[in-house]
Amino acid sequence: MNFYGIAAPKSIENMIQITQDLFTAQLRIIPAVTFKDCTSDSFKKNIIDKTDFASDSFSISSLLEKVPEEKSMSVTLFANIAKVEEDVWVCTIYTRNNLTGSIYTTFKDYDSYYKILTDAKLLIQESIEKSTGLTIATPGTIASEETASAKANTNLSLEGISGTWSGEKNISKIVLMKSGRGFIIFTNGSSMNIEIKVENNGGTKILNVKQIGKFNASFYPDIPRQLVLEKAESASPIEWSLTLENNTKLSGQKKSLSLNGTSVEETTTNVNWKKLN
């Protein structure tokens, strides 16, 4: 399978790499297909990314005619994400069976962008089954290898902890991916991109989770905005050091800013995360 990535509006380009990484991770673990990452291919940059999928003249068949032929790969796949109304996102997966020439379109609408990420494995499964005629798995089991790995042992690994977590005040969900990337959604609607590493500290495996990207006052909802903005130039990235207590629990410390009286200081607090799925 050739995966040519995801086309999406410039307004969400900060989320596209995470979304593409998630799609890549889900596609890689499908045992029925041989995966090839073509997201840096010239066809993606020069054709897919420059195509107006909303245009009345758009034709998926005409677009797919421009895909470089590779007989060894039986399926071509790429996706498009578009915001069609204020609270409506549509994710469309386009596939072509290169052996038969048949083209398939699989789509679903969502009331928030983040639901695309949590639902990705099911939409991908449906599109692959439709274009190949294969039965890949029952709903929700594309990621069964990750789930089984996490339940089978308590050895800390990116694969074992990948999934959705919760556990902190003001945080709605934490998504960790085995690619070493992820994101955190706050209850105020803001999102933080994170990088994830497993480090060895004296024989103990530590999960290091660190904010990437620019400072954002919305990451500190307990601190008055004006006070936290004064730290915009000097604040260190928010960082967590966690150990795996069991298959569904991470615990450790978080380095961040907090309010001490009328001043804002960098502090370390204890946190616990619980795995949701």
PDB file of C-alpha atoms in Angstrom:
ATOM      1  CA  MET A   1       0.000   0.000   0.000  1.00  0.00           C
ATOM      2  CA  ASN A   2       1.242   3.454  -0.945  1.00  0.00           C
ATOM      3  CA  PHE A   3       0.090   6.061   1.612  1.00  0.00           C
ATOM      4  CA  TYR A   4       0.278   9.600   0.250  1.00  0.00           C
ATOM      5  CA  GLY A   5      -0.738  11.367   3.443  1.00  0.00           C
ATOM      6  CA  ILE A   6      -3.437  13.895   4.209  1.00  0.00           C
ATOM      7  CA  ALA A   7      -4.497  17.095   2.492  1.00  0.00           C
ATOM      8  CA  ALA A   8      -6.045  19.713   4.787  1.00  0.00           C
ATOM      9  CA  PRO A   9      -6.586  23.480   5.161  1.00  0.00           C
ATOM     10  CA  LYS A  10      -3.666  25.715   6.121  1.00  0.00           C
ATOM     11  CA  SER A  11      -5.628  26.746   9.217  1.00  0.00           C
ATOM     12  CA  ILE A  12      -4.883  23.374  10.860  1.00  0.00           C
ATOM     13  CA  GLU A  13      -1.395  22.738   9.508  1.00  0.00           C
ATOM     14  CA  ASN A  14      -0.089  22.507  13.096  1.00  0.00           C
ATOM     15  CA  MET A  15      -2.215  19.377  13.561  1.00  0.00           C
ATOM     16  CA  ILE A  16      -1.587  17.715  10.197  1.00  0.00           C
ATOM     17  CA  GLN A  17       1.721  16.051  11.091  1.00  0.00           C
ATOM     18  CA  ILE A  18       0.174  14.503  14.203  1.00  0.00           C
ATOM     19  CA  THR A  19      -2.839  13.323  12.207  1.00  0.00           C
ATOM     20  CA  GLN A  20      -0.619  11.918   9.470  1.00  0.00           C
ATOM     21  CA  ASP A  21       1.547  10.149  12.058  1.00  0.00           C
ATOM     22  CA  LEU A  22      -1.574   8.598  13.563  1.00  0.00           C
ATOM     23  CA  PHE A  23      -2.820   7.357  10.171  1.00  0.00           C
ATOM     24  CA  THR A  24       0.653   5.984   9.431  1.00  0.00           C
ATOM     25  CA  ALA A  25       0.755   4.121  12.751  1.00  0.00           C
ATOM     26  CA  GLN A  26      -2.661   2.554  12.139  1.00  0.00           C
ATOM     27  CA  LEU A  27      -1.800   1.517   8.571  1.00  0.00           C
ATOM     28  CA  ARG A  28       1.547  -0.009   9.549  1.00  0.00           C
ATOM     29  CA  ILE A  29      -0.031  -2.532  11.926  1.00  0.00           C
ATOM     30  CA  ILE A  30      -2.544  -3.951   9.452  1.00  0.00           C
ATOM     31  CA  PRO A  31      -1.112  -7.430   8.801  1.00  0.00           C
ATOM     32  CA  ALA A  32      -2.934  -7.887   5.490  1.00  0.00           C
ATOM     33  CA  VAL A  33      -1.060  -5.110   3.654  1.00  0.00           C
ATOM     34  CA  THR A  34       2.528  -4.078   2.987  1.00  0.00           C
ATOM     35  CA  PHE A  35       2.865  -0.435   3.945  1.00  0.00           C
ATOM     36  CA  LYS A  36       4.953   2.185   2.120  1.00  0.00           C
ATOM     37  CA  ASP A  37       5.196   5.759   3.390  1.00  0.00           C
ATOM     38  CA  CYS A  38       4.907   8.147   0.418  1.00  0.00           C
ATOM     39  CA  THR A  39       4.038  11.263   2.416  1.00  0.00           C
ATOM     40  CA  SER A  40       7.228  13.022   1.250  1.00  0.00           C
ATOM     41  CA  ASP A  41       6.769  11.998  -2.372  1.00  0.00           C
ATOM     42  CA  SER A  42       6.611  14.725  -5.032  1.00  0.00           C
ATOM     43  CA  PHE A  43       3.091  13.584  -5.973  1.00  0.00           C
ATOM     44  CA  LYS A  44       1.906  14.491  -2.458  1.00  0.00           C
ATOM     45  CA  LYS A  45       3.572  17.917  -2.501  1.00  0.00           C
ATOM     46  CA  ASN A  46       2.929  18.919  -6.101  1.00  0.00           C
ATOM     47  CA  ILE A  47      -0.472  17.348  -6.791  1.00  0.00           C
ATOM     48  CA  ILE A  48      -2.436  16.350  -3.685  1.00  0.00           C
ATOM     49  CA  ASP A  49      -1.511  19.385  -1.558  1.00  0.00           C
ATOM     50  CA  LYS A  50      -2.379  21.744  -4.437  1.00  0.00           C
ATOM     51  CA  THR A  51      -5.732  20.160  -5.295  1.00  0.00           C
ATOM     52  CA  ASP A  52      -8.964  21.978  -4.435  1.00  0.00           C
ATOM     53  CA  PHE A  53     -11.117  19.091  -3.232  1.00  0.00           C
ATOM     54  CA  ALA A  54     -14.099  21.427  -2.784  1.00  0.00           C
ATOM     55  CA  SER A  55     -14.047  22.634  -6.377  1.00  0.00           C
ATOM     56  CA  ASP A  56     -16.995  21.748  -8.611  1.00  0.00           C
ATOM     57  CA  SER A  57     -14.499  20.525 -11.184  1.00  0.00           C
ATOM     58  CA  PHE A  58     -12.724  18.164  -8.763  1.00  0.00           C
ATOM     59  CA  SER A  59     -12.585  14.567  -9.992  1.00  0.00           C
ATOM     60  CA  ILE A  60     -11.026  11.833  -7.889  1.00  0.00           C
ATOM     61  CA  SER A  61     -10.554   9.621 -10.937  1.00  0.00           C
ATOM     62  CA  SER A  62      -8.653  12.387 -12.761  1.00  0.00           C
ATOM     63  CA  LEU A  63      -6.492  12.966  -9.697  1.00  0.00           C
ATOM     64  CA  LEU A  64      -5.698   9.286  -9.258  1.00  0.00           C
ATOM     65  CA  GLU A  65      -4.707   9.008 -12.910  1.00  0.00           C
ATOM     66  CA  LYS A  66      -1.694  11.148 -11.986  1.00  0.00           C
ATOM     67  CA  VAL A  67      -0.512   8.781  -9.244  1.00  0.00           C
ATOM     68  CA  PRO A  68       2.849   7.206 -10.125  1.00  0.00           C
ATOM     69  CA  GLU A  69       2.272   3.567 -11.004  1.00  0.00           C
ATOM     70  CA  GLU A  70       3.868   0.936  -8.828  1.00  0.00           C
ATOM     71  CA  LYS A  71       2.672  -2.539  -9.645  1.00  0.00           C
ATOM     72  CA  SER A  72       4.102  -4.040  -6.463  1.00  0.00           C
ATOM     73  CA  MET A  73       1.719  -1.992  -4.332  1.00  0.00           C
ATOM     74  CA  SER A  74      -1.887  -3.124  -4.732  1.00  0.00           C
ATOM     75  CA  VAL A  75      -3.538  -0.123  -3.050  1.00  0.00           C
ATOM     76  CA  THR A  76      -3.073   3.649  -3.242  1.00  0.00           C
ATOM     77  CA  LEU A  77      -4.483   5.630  -0.303  1.00  0.00           C
ATOM     78  CA  PHE A  78      -4.640   9.249   0.817  1.00  0.00           C
ATOM     79  CA  ALA A  79      -7.098  11.388   2.789  1.00  0.00           C
ATOM     80  CA  ASN A  80      -8.607  14.855   2.810  1.00  0.00           C
ATOM     81  CA  ILE A  81      -9.870  16.724   5.866  1.00  0.00           C
ATOM     82  CA  ALA A  82     -12.145  19.724   5.383  1.00  0.00           C
ATOM     83  CA  LYS A  83     -14.177  22.029   7.597  1.00  0.00           C
ATOM     84  CA  VAL A  84     -17.549  22.331   5.851  1.00  0.00           C
ATOM     85  CA  GLU A  85     -19.466  24.233   8.550  1.00  0.00           C
ATOM     86  CA  GLU A  86     -18.710  25.927  11.862  1.00  0.00           C
ATOM     87  CA  ASP A  87     -18.815  22.681  13.858  1.00  0.00           C
ATOM     88  CA  VAL A  88     -18.613  20.090  11.107  1.00  0.00           C
ATOM     89  CA  TRP A  89     -15.413  18.401   9.886  1.00  0.00           C
ATOM     90  CA  VAL A  90     -15.360  15.789   7.154  1.00  0.00           C
ATOM     91  CA  CYS A  91     -12.602  13.220   6.762  1.00  0.00           C
ATOM     92  CA  THR A  92     -12.553  11.459   3.397  1.00  0.00           C
ATOM     93  CA  ILE A  93     -10.254   8.548   2.549  1.00  0.00           C
ATOM     94  CA  TYR A  94      -9.628   7.858  -1.123  1.00  0.00           C
ATOM     95  CA  THR A  95      -8.354   4.451  -2.200  1.00  0.00           C
ATOM     96  CA  ARG A  96      -7.608   2.829  -5.532  1.00  0.00           C
ATOM     97  CA  ASN A  97      -7.191  -0.890  -6.028  1.00  0.00           C
ATOM     98  CA  ASN A  98      -4.258  -0.841  -8.429  1.00  0.00           C
ATOM     99  CA  LEU A  99      -4.938  -4.400  -9.568  1.00  0.00           C
ATOM    100  CA  THR A 100      -8.510  -3.719 -10.724  1.00  0.00           C
ATOM    101  CA  GLY A 101      -8.374   0.042 -11.220  1.00  0.00           C
ATOM    102  CA  SER A 102     -11.441   0.502  -8.996  1.00  0.00           C
ATOM    103  CA  ILE A 103     -11.677   3.708  -6.941  1.00  0.00           C
ATOM    104  CA  TYR A 104     -13.348   3.937  -3.543  1.00  0.00           C
ATOM    105  CA  THR A 105     -14.330   6.835  -1.306  1.00  0.00           C
ATOM    106  CA  THR A 106     -14.958   6.444   2.429  1.00  0.00           C
ATOM    107  CA  PHE A 107     -15.981   9.451   4.509  1.00  0.00           C
ATOM    108  CA  LYS A 108     -17.483  10.486   7.818  1.00  0.00           C
ATOM    109  CA  ASP A 109     -18.389  13.813   9.401  1.00  0.00           C
ATOM    110  CA  TYR A 110     -17.476  14.871  12.950  1.00  0.00           C
ATOM    111  CA  ASP A 111     -18.485  17.689  15.270  1.00  0.00           C
ATOM    112  CA  SER A 112     -14.863  18.331  16.284  1.00  0.00           C
ATOM    113  CA  TYR A 113     -11.471  17.813  14.677  1.00  0.00           C
ATOM    114  CA  TYR A 114     -10.204  15.659  17.526  1.00  0.00           C
ATOM    115  CA  LYS A 115     -12.894  13.048  16.979  1.00  0.00           C
ATOM    116  CA  ILE A 116     -11.256  12.336  13.627  1.00  0.00           C
ATOM    117  CA  LEU A 117      -8.159  11.225  15.532  1.00  0.00           C
ATOM    118  CA  THR A 118     -10.003   9.000  17.977  1.00  0.00           C
ATOM    119  CA  ASP A 119     -12.062   7.418  15.182  1.00  0.00           C
ATOM    120  CA  ALA A 120      -9.222   7.065  12.668  1.00  0.00           C
ATOM    121  CA  LYS A 121      -8.644   3.334  13.029  1.00  0.00           C
ATOM    122  CA  LEU A 122     -12.267   2.476  12.213  1.00  0.00           C
ATOM    123  CA  LEU A 123     -12.433   4.714   9.147  1.00  0.00           C
ATOM    124  CA  ILE A 124      -9.119   3.352   7.877  1.00  0.00           C
ATOM    125  CA  GLN A 125     -10.304  -0.205   8.426  1.00  0.00           C
ATOM    126  CA  GLU A 126     -13.505   0.438   6.506  1.00  0.00           C
ATOM    127  CA  SER A 127     -11.649   2.001   3.562  1.00  0.00           C
ATOM    128  CA  ILE A 128      -9.146  -0.876   3.297  1.00  0.00           C
ATOM    129  CA  GLU A 129     -11.828  -3.538   3.524  1.00  0.00           C
ATOM    130  CA  LYS A 130     -13.899  -1.753   0.883  1.00  0.00           C
ATOM    131  CA  SER A 131     -11.031  -1.443  -1.597  1.00  0.00           C
ATOM    132  CA  THR A 132      -9.496  -4.906  -1.113  1.00  0.00           C
ATOM    133  CA  GLY A 133     -12.396  -7.130  -0.096  1.00  0.00           C
ATOM    134  CA  LEU A 134     -10.377  -8.292   2.907  1.00  0.00           C
ATOM    135  CA  THR A 135     -11.783  -8.645   6.416  1.00  0.00           C
ATOM    136  CA  ILE A 136      -9.090  -7.031   8.502  1.00  0.00           C
ATOM    137  CA  ALA A 137     -10.553  -7.196  11.991  1.00  0.00           C
ATOM    138  CA  THR A 138     -13.676  -6.643  13.984  1.00  0.00           C
ATOM    139  CA  PRO A 139     -14.399  -2.971  14.853  1.00  0.00           C
ATOM    140  CA  GLY A 140     -11.836  -1.488  17.191  1.00  0.00           C
ATOM    141  CA  THR A 141      -9.214  -4.208  16.826  1.00  0.00           C
ATOM    142  CA  ILE A 142      -6.778  -2.586  14.403  1.00  0.00           C
ATOM    143  CA  ALA A 143      -4.846  -1.440  17.449  1.00  0.00           C
ATOM    144  CA  SER A 144      -5.189  -4.817  19.185  1.00  0.00           C
ATOM    145  CA  GLU A 145      -1.438  -5.399  18.982  1.00  0.00           C
ATOM    146  CA  GLU A 146      -0.846  -2.230  20.987  1.00  0.00           C
ATOM    147  CA  THR A 147      -3.565  -3.106  23.506  1.00  0.00           C
ATOM    148  CA  ALA A 148      -2.335  -6.670  23.910  1.00  0.00           C
ATOM    149  CA  SER A 149       1.216  -5.431  24.405  1.00  0.00           C
ATOM    150  CA  ALA A 150       0.157  -3.026  27.132  1.00  0.00           C
ATOM    151  CA  LYS A 151      -1.874  -5.649  28.994  1.00  0.00           C
ATOM    152  CA  ALA A 152       0.708  -8.421  28.631  1.00  0.00           C
ATOM    153  CA  ASN A 153       3.424  -6.671  30.614  1.00  0.00           C
ATOM    154  CA  THR A 154       4.258  -3.544  32.559  1.00  0.00           C
ATOM    155  CA  ASN A 155       7.493  -2.783  30.687  1.00  0.00           C
ATOM    156  CA  LEU A 156       7.353   0.854  29.741  1.00  0.00           C
ATOM    157  CA  SER A 157       7.499   1.394  25.976  1.00  0.00           C
ATOM    158  CA  LEU A 158       6.037   3.853  23.482  1.00  0.00           C
ATOM    159  CA  GLU A 159       4.006   1.057  21.942  1.00  0.00           C
ATOM    160  CA  GLY A 160       2.688  -0.118  25.298  1.00  0.00           C
ATOM    161  CA  ILE A 161       1.507   3.304  26.492  1.00  0.00           C
ATOM    162  CA  SER A 162       0.052   4.529  23.180  1.00  0.00           C
ATOM    163  CA  GLY A 163      -3.601   5.471  23.521  1.00  0.00           C
ATOM    164  CA  THR A 164      -5.840   8.017  25.237  1.00  0.00           C
ATOM    165  CA  TRP A 165      -5.215   9.033  28.868  1.00  0.00           C
ATOM    166  CA  SER A 166      -6.791  11.361  31.440  1.00  0.00           C
ATOM    167  CA  GLY A 167      -6.263  12.338  35.055  1.00  0.00           C
ATOM    168  CA  GLU A 168      -5.397  16.007  35.494  1.00  0.00           C
ATOM    169  CA  LYS A 169      -7.580  18.929  36.389  1.00  0.00           C
ATOM    170  CA  ASN A 170      -8.201  21.210  33.383  1.00  0.00           C
ATOM    171  CA  ILE A 171      -7.130  18.493  30.909  1.00  0.00           C
ATOM    172  CA  SER A 172      -9.786  16.762  28.826  1.00  0.00           C
ATOM    173  CA  LYS A 173      -7.618  14.098  27.218  1.00  0.00           C
ATOM    174  CA  ILE A 174      -4.017  13.112  26.577  1.00  0.00           C
ATOM    175  CA  VAL A 175      -3.215  11.207  23.378  1.00  0.00           C
ATOM    176  CA  LEU A 176       0.115   9.349  23.270  1.00  0.00           C
ATOM    177  CA  MET A 177       1.301   7.724  20.032  1.00  0.00           C
ATOM    178  CA  LYS A 178       4.007   5.129  19.542  1.00  0.00           C
ATOM    179  CA  SER A 179       5.635   7.423  16.962  1.00  0.00           C
ATOM    180  CA  GLY A 180       6.898   9.508  19.905  1.00  0.00           C
ATOM    181  CA  ARG A 181       4.434  12.313  19.327  1.00  0.00           C
ATOM    182  CA  GLY A 182       1.083  13.227  20.852  1.00  0.00           C
ATOM    183  CA  PHE A 183      -1.151  16.026  21.995  1.00  0.00           C
ATOM    184  CA  ILE A 184      -3.024  17.240  25.064  1.00  0.00           C
ATOM    185  CA  ILE A 185      -6.504  18.753  24.887  1.00  0.00           C
ATOM    186  CA  PHE A 186      -7.413  21.158  27.692  1.00  0.00           C
ATOM    187  CA  THR A 187     -10.969  21.680  28.928  1.00  0.00           C
ATOM    188  CA  ASN A 188     -10.771  25.271  27.664  1.00  0.00           C
ATOM    189  CA  GLY A 189     -10.346  23.939  24.106  1.00  0.00           C
ATOM    190  CA  SER A 190      -6.648  24.658  23.620  1.00  0.00           C
ATOM    191  CA  SER A 191      -4.302  21.917  22.406  1.00  0.00           C
ATOM    192  CA  MET A 192      -0.640  21.285  23.141  1.00  0.00           C
ATOM    193  CA  ASN A 193       1.671  19.212  20.935  1.00  0.00           C
ATOM    194  CA  ILE A 194       4.046  16.961  22.858  1.00  0.00           C
ATOM    195  CA  GLU A 195       7.031  14.717  22.250  1.00  0.00           C
ATOM    196  CA  ILE A 196       7.395  11.464  24.164  1.00  0.00           C
ATOM    197  CA  LYS A 197      10.568   9.571  25.055  1.00  0.00           C
ATOM    198  CA  VAL A 198      11.357   6.541  27.186  1.00  0.00           C
ATOM    199  CA  GLU A 199      14.536   7.132  29.168  1.00  0.00           C
ATOM    200  CA  ASN A 200      16.525   4.840  31.449  1.00  0.00           C
ATOM    201  CA  ASN A 201      17.270   6.315  34.877  1.00  0.00           C
ATOM    202  CA  GLY A 202      19.385   4.012  36.996  1.00  0.00           C
ATOM    203  CA  GLY A 203      17.671   0.926  35.646  1.00  0.00           C
ATOM    204  CA  THR A 204      14.188   2.437  35.916  1.00  0.00           C
ATOM    205  CA  LYS A 205      12.343   3.346  32.742  1.00  0.00           C
ATOM    206  CA  ILE A 206      10.938   6.882  32.807  1.00  0.00           C
ATOM    207  CA  LEU A 207       8.437   8.320  30.363  1.00  0.00           C
ATOM    208  CA  ASN A 208       9.407  11.882  29.518  1.00  0.00           C
ATOM    209  CA  VAL A 209       6.577  13.954  28.055  1.00  0.00           C
ATOM    210  CA  LYS A 210       7.506  17.448  26.924  1.00  0.00           C
ATOM    211  CA  GLN A 211       5.648  20.365  25.391  1.00  0.00           C
ATOM    212  CA  ILE A 212       6.737  21.333  21.885  1.00  0.00           C
ATOM    213  CA  GLY A 213       5.739  24.516  20.141  1.00  0.00           C
ATOM    214  CA  LYS A 214       5.240  28.048  21.345  1.00  0.00           C
ATOM    215  CA  PHE A 215       4.241  29.325  24.771  1.00  0.00           C
ATOM    216  CA  ASN A 216       0.468  29.566  25.211  1.00  0.00           C
ATOM    217  CA  ALA A 217      -1.213  31.215  28.206  1.00  0.00           C
ATOM    218  CA  SER A 218      -4.153  28.838  27.753  1.00  0.00           C
ATOM    219  CA  PHE A 219      -1.937  25.997  29.014  1.00  0.00           C
ATOM    220  CA  TYR A 220      -2.166  27.580  32.500  1.00  0.00           C
ATOM    221  CA  PRO A 221      -5.920  28.004  33.106  1.00  0.00           C
ATOM    222  CA  ASP A 222      -5.499  28.365  36.897  1.00  0.00           C
ATOM    223  CA  ILE A 223      -3.321  31.459  36.538  1.00  0.00           C
ATOM    224  CA  PRO A 224      -4.720  34.907  35.597  1.00  0.00           C
ATOM    225  CA  ARG A 225      -3.850  35.508  31.955  1.00  0.00           C
ATOM    226  CA  GLN A 226      -2.008  38.786  32.518  1.00  0.00           C
ATOM    227  CA  LEU A 227       0.237  37.238  35.154  1.00  0.00           C
ATOM    228  CA  VAL A 228       1.124  34.204  33.069  1.00  0.00           C
ATOM    229  CA  LEU A 229       1.854  36.347  29.988  1.00  0.00           C
ATOM    230  CA  GLU A 230       4.625  38.009  31.966  1.00  0.00           C
ATOM    231  CA  LYS A 231       6.388  34.617  31.889  1.00  0.00           C
ATOM    232  CA  ALA A 232       6.021  34.187  28.130  1.00  0.00           C
ATOM    233  CA  GLU A 233       9.700  34.848  27.393  1.00  0.00           C
ATOM    234  CA  SER A 234      11.243  32.911  30.275  1.00  0.00           C
ATOM    235  CA  ALA A 235       8.936  29.935  30.920  1.00  0.00           C
ATOM    236  CA  SER A 236      10.369  26.474  30.302  1.00  0.00           C
ATOM    237  CA  PRO A 237       8.270  23.954  28.338  1.00  0.00           C
ATOM    238  CA  ILE A 238       5.825  22.008  30.488  1.00  0.00           C
ATOM    239  CA  GLU A 239       7.322  18.599  31.204  1.00  0.00           C
ATOM    240  CA  TRP A 240       6.250  15.326  32.842  1.00  0.00           C
ATOM    241  CA  SER A 241       8.419  12.501  34.222  1.00  0.00           C
ATOM    242  CA  LEU A 242       6.266   9.403  34.686  1.00  0.00           C
ATOM    243  CA  THR A 243       6.623   5.735  35.558  1.00  0.00           C
ATOM    244  CA  LEU A 244       4.249   2.925  34.627  1.00  0.00           C
ATOM    245  CA  GLU A 245       2.503   1.666  37.767  1.00  0.00           C
ATOM    246  CA  ASN A 246       0.419  -0.911  35.928  1.00  0.00           C
ATOM    247  CA  ASN A 247      -1.031  -1.388  32.463  1.00  0.00           C
ATOM    248  CA  THR A 248      -3.421   1.529  32.838  1.00  0.00           C
ATOM    249  CA  LYS A 249      -1.726   3.921  35.270  1.00  0.00           C
ATOM    250  CA  LEU A 250       1.146   6.375  34.909  1.00  0.00           C
ATOM    251  CA  SER A 251       2.310   8.412  37.863  1.00  0.00           C
ATOM    252  CA  GLY A 252       5.083  10.900  38.507  1.00  0.00           C
ATOM    253  CA  GLN A 253       5.821  14.613  38.486  1.00  0.00           C
ATOM    254  CA  LYS A 254       4.922  17.587  36.329  1.00  0.00           C
ATOM    255  CA  LYS A 255       7.083  20.708  35.965  1.00  0.00           C
ATOM    256  CA  SER A 256       5.001  23.758  35.134  1.00  0.00           C
ATOM    257  CA  LEU A 257       4.041  27.233  36.300  1.00  0.00           C
ATOM    258  CA  SER A 258       1.735  27.777  39.245  1.00  0.00           C
ATOM    259  CA  LEU A 259       0.407  30.686  41.239  1.00  0.00           C
ATOM    260  CA  ASN A 260       2.012  31.273  44.636  1.00  0.00           C
ATOM    261  CA  GLY A 261       0.140  34.113  46.260  1.00  0.00           C
ATOM    262  CA  THR A 262       0.435  36.903  43.717  1.00  0.00           C
ATOM    263  CA  SER A 263       3.537  35.569  41.945  1.00  0.00           C
ATOM    264  CA  VAL A 264       3.954  32.939  39.259  1.00  0.00           C
ATOM    265  CA  GLU A 265       6.654  30.343  39.854  1.00  0.00           C
ATOM    266  CA  GLU A 266       7.899  27.137  38.276  1.00  0.00           C
ATOM    267  CA  THR A 267       6.867  24.252  40.507  1.00  0.00           C
ATOM    268  CA  THR A 268       6.799  20.456  40.523  1.00  0.00           C
ATOM    269  CA  THR A 269       3.571  18.637  41.342  1.00  0.00           C
ATOM    270  CA  ASN A 270       2.566  14.987  41.588  1.00  0.00           C
ATOM    271  CA  VAL A 271       0.235  13.669  38.897  1.00  0.00           C
ATOM    272  CA  ASN A 272      -1.516  10.422  37.982  1.00  0.00           C
ATOM    273  CA  TRP A 273      -2.731   9.484  34.509  1.00  0.00           C
ATOM    274  CA  LYS A 274      -5.272   6.768  33.764  1.00  0.00           C
ATOM    275  CA  LYS A 275      -5.529   5.024  30.418  1.00  0.00           C
ATOM    276  CA  LEU A 276      -8.958   5.257  28.807  1.00  0.00           C
ATOM    277  CA  ASN A 277      -8.329   3.178  25.679  1.00  0.00           C
TER     278      ASN A 277
END
